[in-house]
PDB file of C-alpha atoms in Angstrom:
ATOM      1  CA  UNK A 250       0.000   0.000   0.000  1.00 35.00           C
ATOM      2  CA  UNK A 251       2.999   2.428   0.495  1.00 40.00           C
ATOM      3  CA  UNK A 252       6.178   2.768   1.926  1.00 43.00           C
ATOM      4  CA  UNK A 253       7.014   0.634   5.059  1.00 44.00           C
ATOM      5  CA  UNK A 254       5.410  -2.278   5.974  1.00 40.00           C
ATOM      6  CA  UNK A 255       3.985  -1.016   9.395  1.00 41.00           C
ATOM      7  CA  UNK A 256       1.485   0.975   7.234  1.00 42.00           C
ATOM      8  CA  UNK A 257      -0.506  -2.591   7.140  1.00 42.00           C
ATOM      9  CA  UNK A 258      -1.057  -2.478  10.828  1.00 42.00           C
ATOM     10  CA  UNK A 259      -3.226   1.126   9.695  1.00 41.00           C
ATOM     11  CA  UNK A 260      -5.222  -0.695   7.412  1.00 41.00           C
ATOM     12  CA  UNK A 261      -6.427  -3.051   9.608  1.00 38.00           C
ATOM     13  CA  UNK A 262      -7.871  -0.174  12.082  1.00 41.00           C
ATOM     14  CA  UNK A 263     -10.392   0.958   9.411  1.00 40.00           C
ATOM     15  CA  UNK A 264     -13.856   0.020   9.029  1.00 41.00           C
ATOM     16  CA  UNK A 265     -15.917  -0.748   6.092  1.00 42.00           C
ATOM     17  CA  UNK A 266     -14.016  -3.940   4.794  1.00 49.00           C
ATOM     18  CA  UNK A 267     -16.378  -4.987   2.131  1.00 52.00           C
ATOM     19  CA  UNK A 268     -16.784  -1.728   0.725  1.00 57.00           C
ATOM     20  CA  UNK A 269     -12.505  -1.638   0.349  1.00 69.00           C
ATOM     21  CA  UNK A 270     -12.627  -5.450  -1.248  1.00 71.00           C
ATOM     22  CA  UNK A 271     -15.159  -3.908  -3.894  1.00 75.00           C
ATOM     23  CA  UNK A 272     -12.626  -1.011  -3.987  1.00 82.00           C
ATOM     24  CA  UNK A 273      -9.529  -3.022  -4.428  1.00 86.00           C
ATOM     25  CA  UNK A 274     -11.251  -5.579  -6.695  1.00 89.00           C
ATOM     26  CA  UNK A 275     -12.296  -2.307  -8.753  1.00 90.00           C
ATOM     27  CA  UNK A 276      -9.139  -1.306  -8.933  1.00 91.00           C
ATOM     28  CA  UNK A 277      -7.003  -4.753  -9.476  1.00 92.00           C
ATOM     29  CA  UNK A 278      -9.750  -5.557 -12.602  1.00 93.00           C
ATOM     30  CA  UNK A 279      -8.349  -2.132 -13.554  1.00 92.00           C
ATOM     31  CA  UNK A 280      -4.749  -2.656 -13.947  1.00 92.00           C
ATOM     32  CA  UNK A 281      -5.542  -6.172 -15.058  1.00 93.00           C
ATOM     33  CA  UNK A 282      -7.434  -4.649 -18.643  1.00 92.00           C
ATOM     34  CA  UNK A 283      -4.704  -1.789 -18.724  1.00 91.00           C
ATOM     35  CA  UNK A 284      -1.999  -4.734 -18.786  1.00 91.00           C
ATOM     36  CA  UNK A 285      -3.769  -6.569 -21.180  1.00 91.00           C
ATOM     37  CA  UNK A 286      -4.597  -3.861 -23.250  1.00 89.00           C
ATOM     38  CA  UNK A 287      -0.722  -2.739 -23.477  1.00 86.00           C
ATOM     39  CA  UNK A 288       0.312  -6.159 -24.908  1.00 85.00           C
ATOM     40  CA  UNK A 289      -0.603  -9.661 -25.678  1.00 87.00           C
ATOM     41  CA  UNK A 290      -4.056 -10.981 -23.240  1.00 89.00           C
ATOM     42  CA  UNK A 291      -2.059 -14.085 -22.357  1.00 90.00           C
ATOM     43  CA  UNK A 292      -0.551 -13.487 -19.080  1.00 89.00           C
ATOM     44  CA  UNK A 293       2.815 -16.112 -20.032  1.00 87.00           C
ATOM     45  CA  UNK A 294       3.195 -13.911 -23.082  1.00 90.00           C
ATOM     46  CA  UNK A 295       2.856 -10.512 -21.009  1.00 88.00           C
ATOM     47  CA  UNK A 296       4.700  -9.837 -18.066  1.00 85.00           C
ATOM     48  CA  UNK A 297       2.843  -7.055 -16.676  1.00 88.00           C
ATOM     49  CA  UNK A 298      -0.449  -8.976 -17.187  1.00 91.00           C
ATOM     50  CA  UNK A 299       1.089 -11.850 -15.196  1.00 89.00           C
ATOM     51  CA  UNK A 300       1.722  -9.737 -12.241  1.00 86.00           C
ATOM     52  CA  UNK A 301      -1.654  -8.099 -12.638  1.00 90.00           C
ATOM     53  CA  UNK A 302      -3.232 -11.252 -12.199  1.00 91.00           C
ATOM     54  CA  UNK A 303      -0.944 -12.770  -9.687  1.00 86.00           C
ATOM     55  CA  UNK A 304      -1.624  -9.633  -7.722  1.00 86.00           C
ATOM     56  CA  UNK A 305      -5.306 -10.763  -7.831  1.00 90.00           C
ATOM     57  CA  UNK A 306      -4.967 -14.114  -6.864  1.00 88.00           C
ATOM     58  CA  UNK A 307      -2.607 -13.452  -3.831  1.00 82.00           C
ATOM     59  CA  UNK A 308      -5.858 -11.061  -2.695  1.00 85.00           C
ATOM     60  CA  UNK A 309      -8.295 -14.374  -3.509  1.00 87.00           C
ATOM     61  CA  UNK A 310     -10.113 -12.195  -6.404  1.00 92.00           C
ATOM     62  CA  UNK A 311     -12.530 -14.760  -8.308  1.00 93.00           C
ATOM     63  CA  UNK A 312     -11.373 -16.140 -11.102  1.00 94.00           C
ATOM     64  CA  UNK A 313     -14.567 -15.209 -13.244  1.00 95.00           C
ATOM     65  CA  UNK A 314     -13.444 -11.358 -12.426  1.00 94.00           C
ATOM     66  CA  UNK A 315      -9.661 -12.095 -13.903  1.00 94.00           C
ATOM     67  CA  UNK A 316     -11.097 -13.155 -16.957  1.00 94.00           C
ATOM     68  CA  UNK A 317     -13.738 -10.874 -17.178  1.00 93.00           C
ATOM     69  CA  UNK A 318     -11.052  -7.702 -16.915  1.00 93.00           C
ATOM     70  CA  UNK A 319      -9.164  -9.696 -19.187  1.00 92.00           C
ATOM     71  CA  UNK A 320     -11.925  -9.714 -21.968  1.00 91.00           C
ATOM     72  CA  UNK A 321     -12.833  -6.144 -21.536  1.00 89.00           C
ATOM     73  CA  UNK A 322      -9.390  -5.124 -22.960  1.00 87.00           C
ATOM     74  CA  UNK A 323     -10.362  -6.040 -26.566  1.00 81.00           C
ATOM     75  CA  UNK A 324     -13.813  -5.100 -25.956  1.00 78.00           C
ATOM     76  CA  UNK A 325     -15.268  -2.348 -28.445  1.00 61.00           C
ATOM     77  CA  UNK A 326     -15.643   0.466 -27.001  1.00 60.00           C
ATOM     78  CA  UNK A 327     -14.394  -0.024 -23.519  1.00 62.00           C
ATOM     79  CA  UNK A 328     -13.003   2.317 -21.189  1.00 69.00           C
ATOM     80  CA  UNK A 329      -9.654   4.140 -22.155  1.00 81.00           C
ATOM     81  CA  UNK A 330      -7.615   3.851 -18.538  1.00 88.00           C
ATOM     82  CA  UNK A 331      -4.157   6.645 -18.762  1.00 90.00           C
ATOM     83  CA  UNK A 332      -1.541   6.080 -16.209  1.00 92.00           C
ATOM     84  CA  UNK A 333      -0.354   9.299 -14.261  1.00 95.00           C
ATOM     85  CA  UNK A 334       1.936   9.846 -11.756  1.00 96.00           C
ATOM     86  CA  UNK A 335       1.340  12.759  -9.120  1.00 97.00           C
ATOM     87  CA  UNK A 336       3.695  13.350  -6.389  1.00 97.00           C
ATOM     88  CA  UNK A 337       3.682  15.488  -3.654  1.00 97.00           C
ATOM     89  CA  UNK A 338       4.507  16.373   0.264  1.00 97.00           C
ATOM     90  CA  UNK A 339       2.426  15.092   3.134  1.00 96.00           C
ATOM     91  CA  UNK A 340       2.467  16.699   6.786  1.00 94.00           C
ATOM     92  CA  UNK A 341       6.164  17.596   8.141  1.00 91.00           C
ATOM     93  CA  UNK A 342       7.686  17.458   4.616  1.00 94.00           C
ATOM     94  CA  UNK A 343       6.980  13.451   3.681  1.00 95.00           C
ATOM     95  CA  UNK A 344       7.378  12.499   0.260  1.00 96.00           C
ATOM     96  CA  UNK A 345       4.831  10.718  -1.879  1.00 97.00           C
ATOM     97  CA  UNK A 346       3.932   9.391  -5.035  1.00 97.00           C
ATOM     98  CA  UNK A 347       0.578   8.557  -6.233  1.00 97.00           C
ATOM     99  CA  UNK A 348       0.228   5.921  -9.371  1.00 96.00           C
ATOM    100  CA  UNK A 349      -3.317   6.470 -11.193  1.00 96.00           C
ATOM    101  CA  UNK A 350      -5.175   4.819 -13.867  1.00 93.00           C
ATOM    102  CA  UNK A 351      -7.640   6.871 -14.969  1.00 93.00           C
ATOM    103  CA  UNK A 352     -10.698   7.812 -18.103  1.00 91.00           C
ATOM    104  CA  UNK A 353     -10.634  11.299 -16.819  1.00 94.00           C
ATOM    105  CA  UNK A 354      -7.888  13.131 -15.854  1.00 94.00           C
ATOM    106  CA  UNK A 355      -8.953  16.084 -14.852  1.00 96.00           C
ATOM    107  CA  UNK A 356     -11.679  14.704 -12.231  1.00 96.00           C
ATOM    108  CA  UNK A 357      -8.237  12.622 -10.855  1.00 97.00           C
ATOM    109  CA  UNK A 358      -6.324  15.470 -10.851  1.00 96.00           C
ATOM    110  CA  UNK A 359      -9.276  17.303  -8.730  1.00 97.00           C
ATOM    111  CA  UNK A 360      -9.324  14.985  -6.463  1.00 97.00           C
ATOM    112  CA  UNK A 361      -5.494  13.919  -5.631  1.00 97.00           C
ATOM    113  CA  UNK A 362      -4.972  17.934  -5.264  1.00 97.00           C
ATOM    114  CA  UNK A 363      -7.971  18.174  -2.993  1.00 97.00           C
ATOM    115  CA  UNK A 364      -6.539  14.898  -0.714  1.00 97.00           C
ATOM    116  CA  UNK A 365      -3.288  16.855  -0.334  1.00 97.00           C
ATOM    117  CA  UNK A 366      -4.704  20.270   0.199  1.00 96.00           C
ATOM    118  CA  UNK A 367      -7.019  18.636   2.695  1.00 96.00           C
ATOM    119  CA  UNK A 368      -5.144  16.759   4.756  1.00 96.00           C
ATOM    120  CA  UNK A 369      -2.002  19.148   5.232  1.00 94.00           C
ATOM    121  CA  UNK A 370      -0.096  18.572   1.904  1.00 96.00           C
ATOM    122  CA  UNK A 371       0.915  19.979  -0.807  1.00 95.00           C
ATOM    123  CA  UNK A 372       0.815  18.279  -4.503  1.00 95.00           C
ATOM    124  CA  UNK A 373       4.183  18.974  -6.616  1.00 93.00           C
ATOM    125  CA  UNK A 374       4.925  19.261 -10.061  1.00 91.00           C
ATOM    126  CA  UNK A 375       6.266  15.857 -11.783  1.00 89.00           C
ATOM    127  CA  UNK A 376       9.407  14.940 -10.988  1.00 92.00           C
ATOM    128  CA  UNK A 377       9.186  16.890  -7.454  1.00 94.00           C
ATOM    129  CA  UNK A 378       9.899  13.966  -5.350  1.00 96.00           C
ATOM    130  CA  UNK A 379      10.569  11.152  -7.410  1.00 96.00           C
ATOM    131  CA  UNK A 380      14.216  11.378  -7.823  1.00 96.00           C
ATOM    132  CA  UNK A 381      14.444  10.809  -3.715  1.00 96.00           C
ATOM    133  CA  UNK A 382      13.422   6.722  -4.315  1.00 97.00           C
ATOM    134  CA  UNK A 383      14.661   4.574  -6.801  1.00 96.00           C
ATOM    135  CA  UNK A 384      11.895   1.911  -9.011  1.00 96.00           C
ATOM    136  CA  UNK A 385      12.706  -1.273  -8.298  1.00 96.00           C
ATOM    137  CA  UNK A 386      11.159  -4.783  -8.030  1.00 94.00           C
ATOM    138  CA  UNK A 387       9.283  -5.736  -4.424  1.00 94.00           C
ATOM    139  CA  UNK A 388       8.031  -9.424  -3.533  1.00 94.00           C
ATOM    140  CA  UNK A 389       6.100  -9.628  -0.385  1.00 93.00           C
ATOM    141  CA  UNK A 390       6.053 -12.728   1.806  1.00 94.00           C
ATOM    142  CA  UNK A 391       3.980 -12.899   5.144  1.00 92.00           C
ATOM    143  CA  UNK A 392       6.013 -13.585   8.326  1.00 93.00           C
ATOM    144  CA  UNK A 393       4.302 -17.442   8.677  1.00 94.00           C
ATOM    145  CA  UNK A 394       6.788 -17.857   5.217  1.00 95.00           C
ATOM    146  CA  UNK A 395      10.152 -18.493   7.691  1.00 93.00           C
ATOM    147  CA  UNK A 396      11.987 -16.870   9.679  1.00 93.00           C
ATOM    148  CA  UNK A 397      14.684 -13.773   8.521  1.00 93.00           C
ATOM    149  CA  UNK A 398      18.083 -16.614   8.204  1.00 94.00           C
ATOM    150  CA  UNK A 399      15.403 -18.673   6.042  1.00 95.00           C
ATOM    151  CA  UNK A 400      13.657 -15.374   3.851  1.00 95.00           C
ATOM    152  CA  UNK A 401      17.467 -14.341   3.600  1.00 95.00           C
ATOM    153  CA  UNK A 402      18.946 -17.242   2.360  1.00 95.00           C
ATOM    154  CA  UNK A 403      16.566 -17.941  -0.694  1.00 96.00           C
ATOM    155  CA  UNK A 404      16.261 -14.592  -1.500  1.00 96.00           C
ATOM    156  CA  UNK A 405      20.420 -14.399  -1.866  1.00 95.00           C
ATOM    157  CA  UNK A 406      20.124 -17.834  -3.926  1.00 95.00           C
ATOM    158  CA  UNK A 407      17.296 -16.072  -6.204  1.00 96.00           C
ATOM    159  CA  UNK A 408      19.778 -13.225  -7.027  1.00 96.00           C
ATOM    160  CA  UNK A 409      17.576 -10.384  -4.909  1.00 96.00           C
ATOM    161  CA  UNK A 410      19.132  -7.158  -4.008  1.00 95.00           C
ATOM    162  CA  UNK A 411      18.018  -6.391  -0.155  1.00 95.00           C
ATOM    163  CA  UNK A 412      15.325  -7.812   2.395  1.00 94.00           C
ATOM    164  CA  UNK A 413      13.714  -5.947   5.018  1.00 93.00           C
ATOM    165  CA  UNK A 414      12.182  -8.338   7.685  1.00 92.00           C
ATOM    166  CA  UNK A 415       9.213  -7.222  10.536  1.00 88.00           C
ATOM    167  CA  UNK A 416       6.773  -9.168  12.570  1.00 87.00           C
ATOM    168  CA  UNK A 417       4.451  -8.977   9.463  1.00 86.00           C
ATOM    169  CA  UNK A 418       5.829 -10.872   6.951  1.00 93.00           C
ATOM    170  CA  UNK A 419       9.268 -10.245   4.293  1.00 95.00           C
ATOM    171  CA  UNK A 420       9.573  -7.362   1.756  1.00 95.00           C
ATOM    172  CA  UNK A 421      12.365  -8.592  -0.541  1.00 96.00           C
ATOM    173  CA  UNK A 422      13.990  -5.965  -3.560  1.00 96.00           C
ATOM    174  CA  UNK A 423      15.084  -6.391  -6.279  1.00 96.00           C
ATOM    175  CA  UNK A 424      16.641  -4.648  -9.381  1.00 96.00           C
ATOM    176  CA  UNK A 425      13.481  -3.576 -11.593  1.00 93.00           C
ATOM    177  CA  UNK A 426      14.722  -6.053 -14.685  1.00 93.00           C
ATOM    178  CA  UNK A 427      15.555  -8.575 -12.386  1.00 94.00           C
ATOM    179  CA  UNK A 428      11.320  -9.005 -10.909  1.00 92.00           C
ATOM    180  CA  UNK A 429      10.311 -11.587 -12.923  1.00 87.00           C
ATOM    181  CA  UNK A 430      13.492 -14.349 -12.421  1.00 92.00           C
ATOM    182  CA  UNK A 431      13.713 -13.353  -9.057  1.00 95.00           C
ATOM    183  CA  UNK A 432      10.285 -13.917  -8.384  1.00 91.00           C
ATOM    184  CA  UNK A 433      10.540 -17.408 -10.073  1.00 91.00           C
ATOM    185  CA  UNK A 434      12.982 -18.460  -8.320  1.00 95.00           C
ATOM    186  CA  UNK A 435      11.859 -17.571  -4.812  1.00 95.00           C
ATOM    187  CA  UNK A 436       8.658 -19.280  -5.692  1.00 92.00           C
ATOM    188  CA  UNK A 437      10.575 -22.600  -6.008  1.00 94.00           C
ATOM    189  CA  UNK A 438      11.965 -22.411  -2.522  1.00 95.00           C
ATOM    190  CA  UNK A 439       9.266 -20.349  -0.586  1.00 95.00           C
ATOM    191  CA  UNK A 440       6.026 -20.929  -2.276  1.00 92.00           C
ATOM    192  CA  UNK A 441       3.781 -18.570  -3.926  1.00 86.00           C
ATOM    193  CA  UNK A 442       4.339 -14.527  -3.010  1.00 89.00           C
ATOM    194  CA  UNK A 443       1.822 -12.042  -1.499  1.00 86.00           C
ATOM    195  CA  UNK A 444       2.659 -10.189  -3.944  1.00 85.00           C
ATOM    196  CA  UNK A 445       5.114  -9.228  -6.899  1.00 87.00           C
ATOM    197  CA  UNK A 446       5.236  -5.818  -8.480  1.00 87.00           C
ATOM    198  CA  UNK A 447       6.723  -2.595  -9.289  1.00 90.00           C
ATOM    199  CA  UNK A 448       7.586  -0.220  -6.467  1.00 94.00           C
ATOM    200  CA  UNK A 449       9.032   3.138  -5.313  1.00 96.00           C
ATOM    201  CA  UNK A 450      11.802   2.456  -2.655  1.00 95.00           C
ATOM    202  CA  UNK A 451      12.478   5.697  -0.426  1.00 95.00           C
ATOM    203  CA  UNK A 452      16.670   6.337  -0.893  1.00 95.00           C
ATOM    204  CA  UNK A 453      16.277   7.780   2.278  1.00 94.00           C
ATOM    205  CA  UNK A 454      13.610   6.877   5.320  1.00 93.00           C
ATOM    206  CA  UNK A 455      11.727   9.983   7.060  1.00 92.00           C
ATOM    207  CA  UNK A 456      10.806   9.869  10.980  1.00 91.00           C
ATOM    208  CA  UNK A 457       7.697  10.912  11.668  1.00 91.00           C
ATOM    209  CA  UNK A 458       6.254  12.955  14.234  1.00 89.00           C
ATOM    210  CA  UNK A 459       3.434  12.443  16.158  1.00 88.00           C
ATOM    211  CA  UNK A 460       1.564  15.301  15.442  1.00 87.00           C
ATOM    212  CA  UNK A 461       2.004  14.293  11.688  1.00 92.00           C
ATOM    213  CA  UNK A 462       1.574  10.576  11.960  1.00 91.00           C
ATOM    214  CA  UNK A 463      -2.272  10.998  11.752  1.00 91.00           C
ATOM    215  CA  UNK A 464      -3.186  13.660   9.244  1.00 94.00           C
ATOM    216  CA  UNK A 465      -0.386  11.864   7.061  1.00 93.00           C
ATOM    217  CA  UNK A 466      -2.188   8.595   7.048  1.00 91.00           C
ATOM    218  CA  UNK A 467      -5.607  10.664   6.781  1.00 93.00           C
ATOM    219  CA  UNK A 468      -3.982  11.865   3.425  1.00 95.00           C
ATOM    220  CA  UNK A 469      -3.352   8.251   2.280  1.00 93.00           C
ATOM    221  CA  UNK A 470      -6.566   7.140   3.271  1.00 92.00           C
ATOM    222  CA  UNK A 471      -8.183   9.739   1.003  1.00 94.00           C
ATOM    223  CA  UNK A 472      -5.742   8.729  -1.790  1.00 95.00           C
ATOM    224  CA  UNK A 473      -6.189   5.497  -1.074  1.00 92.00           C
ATOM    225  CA  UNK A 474      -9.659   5.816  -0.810  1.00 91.00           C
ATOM    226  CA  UNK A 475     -10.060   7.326  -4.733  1.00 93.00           C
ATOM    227  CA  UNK A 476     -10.923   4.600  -6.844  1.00 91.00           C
ATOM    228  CA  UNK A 477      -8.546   6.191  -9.722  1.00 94.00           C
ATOM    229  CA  UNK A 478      -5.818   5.921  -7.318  1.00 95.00           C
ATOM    230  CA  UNK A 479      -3.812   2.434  -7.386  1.00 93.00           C
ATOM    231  CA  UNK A 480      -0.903   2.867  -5.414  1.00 92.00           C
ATOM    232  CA  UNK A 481       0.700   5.274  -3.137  1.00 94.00           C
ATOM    233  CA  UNK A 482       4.400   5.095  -1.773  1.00 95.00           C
ATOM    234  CA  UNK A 483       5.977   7.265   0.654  1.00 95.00           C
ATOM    235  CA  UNK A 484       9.701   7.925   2.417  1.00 95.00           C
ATOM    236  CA  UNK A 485       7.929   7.579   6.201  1.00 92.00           C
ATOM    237  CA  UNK A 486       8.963   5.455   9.117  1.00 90.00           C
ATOM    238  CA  UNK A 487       6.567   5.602  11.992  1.00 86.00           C
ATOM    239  CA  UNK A 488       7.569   4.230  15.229  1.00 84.00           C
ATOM    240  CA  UNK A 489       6.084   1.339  17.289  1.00 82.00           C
ATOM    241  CA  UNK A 490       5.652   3.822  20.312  1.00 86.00           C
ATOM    242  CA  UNK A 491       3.708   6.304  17.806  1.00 83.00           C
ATOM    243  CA  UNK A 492       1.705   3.421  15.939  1.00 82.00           C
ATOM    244  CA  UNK A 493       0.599   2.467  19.738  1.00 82.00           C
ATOM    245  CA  UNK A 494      -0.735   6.809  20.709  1.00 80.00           C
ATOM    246  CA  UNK A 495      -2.301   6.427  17.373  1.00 76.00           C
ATOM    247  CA  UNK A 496      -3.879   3.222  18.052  1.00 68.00           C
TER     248      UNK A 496
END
């Protein structure tokens, strides 16, 4: 969801679960048409696609739906999705980037600059913060996977650049070009991922405060909560003692 891992303790403090399945079905089926769209509607033959719809498998998305966002791609007249990038600054100077896929850019554009303006941000021009992380390759494990010693050794086998190990599972890096054989091979030895995809990795991690901890993540919520919105990553680190004020 964005930058550090902790964030996933956040999202299980907010209400309304079915209504964010629908959401993040809605916006999985998204990607998964954009993918297809962009090259060949056979996942083996279209890398993207394949991590599209591994992405909605690891989140137990129906099979029926895969297909169905599958077929809509070569559908006549379906919806034209563009992919924009915003970035911007969140409360006490955070960094973000927001990935969209949207029909209507201006109505996305509204809405991303009212989050930020909302929620004590402030939405940059492109390129603003994006030279600060570097785009690389993340596989997610959960922690029930193995311990660190065990994450660390297969992903050093598979050829993976970095691992970063909490109490809630494995986030394992990897050079953008290298995703896809990395991926494969940590499959062999660890079973199937949480997740595979593209990231933003933060060169540098930001502290933050605790009067900023909870208008920041009221700013991702209300990204997060756009259905245009896909992703947002961010250079924070909040710590345990703040998470536990916060709740």
């Amino acid at each position: 969801m964005a930058g550090h891992s902790k964030f996933k303790n956040i999202m299980h403090r907010k209400g309304a679960q079915d209504k964010k399945r629908s959401a993040m079905f809605s916006k999985l089926s998204r990607e998964i048409t954009v993918a297809a769209k962009m090259g060949m509607p056979d996942p083996d033959m279209n890398p993207r696609l394949r991590l599209a719809v591994n992405a909605a498998k690891a989140q137990s998305m129906p099979k029926d739906n895969i297909q169905r966002a599958i077929d809509k791609a070569s559908a006549a007249g379906g919806e034209d999705y563009e992919e924009i990038r915003y970035e911007g600054y969140g409360p006490g100077g955070i960094a973000l980037i927001v990935e969209a896929l949207t029909d209507n850019r201006n109505r996305t554009a509204t809405n991303v600059r009212t989050a930020f303006s909302k929620n004590g941000g402030n939405l940059g021009a492109s390129g603003a913060v994006s030279h600060g992380f570097d785009r690389m390759g993340l596989i997610s494990y959960p922690a029930s996977v193995g311990d660190e010693e065990k994450v660390l050794e297969a992903a050093m086998e598979a050829g993976a650049e970095d691992i970063e190990s909490t109490e809630d599972g494995h986030d394992i890096w990897t050079n953008m070009e290298d995703l896809h054989a990395v991926s494969g091979a940590l499959e062999k030895a660890l079973g199937e991922a949480e997740s595979v995809k593209l990231a933003w990795r933060p060169q540098v991690r930001v502290d933050v405060a605790e009067a900023d901890a909870q208008t920041l993540f009221k700013l991702i919520d209300a990204l997060d909560d756009d259905d245009d919105v896909q992703t947002v990553w961010g250079n924070y680190e909040v710590s345990d003692e703040v998470m536990e004020k916060l709740g």
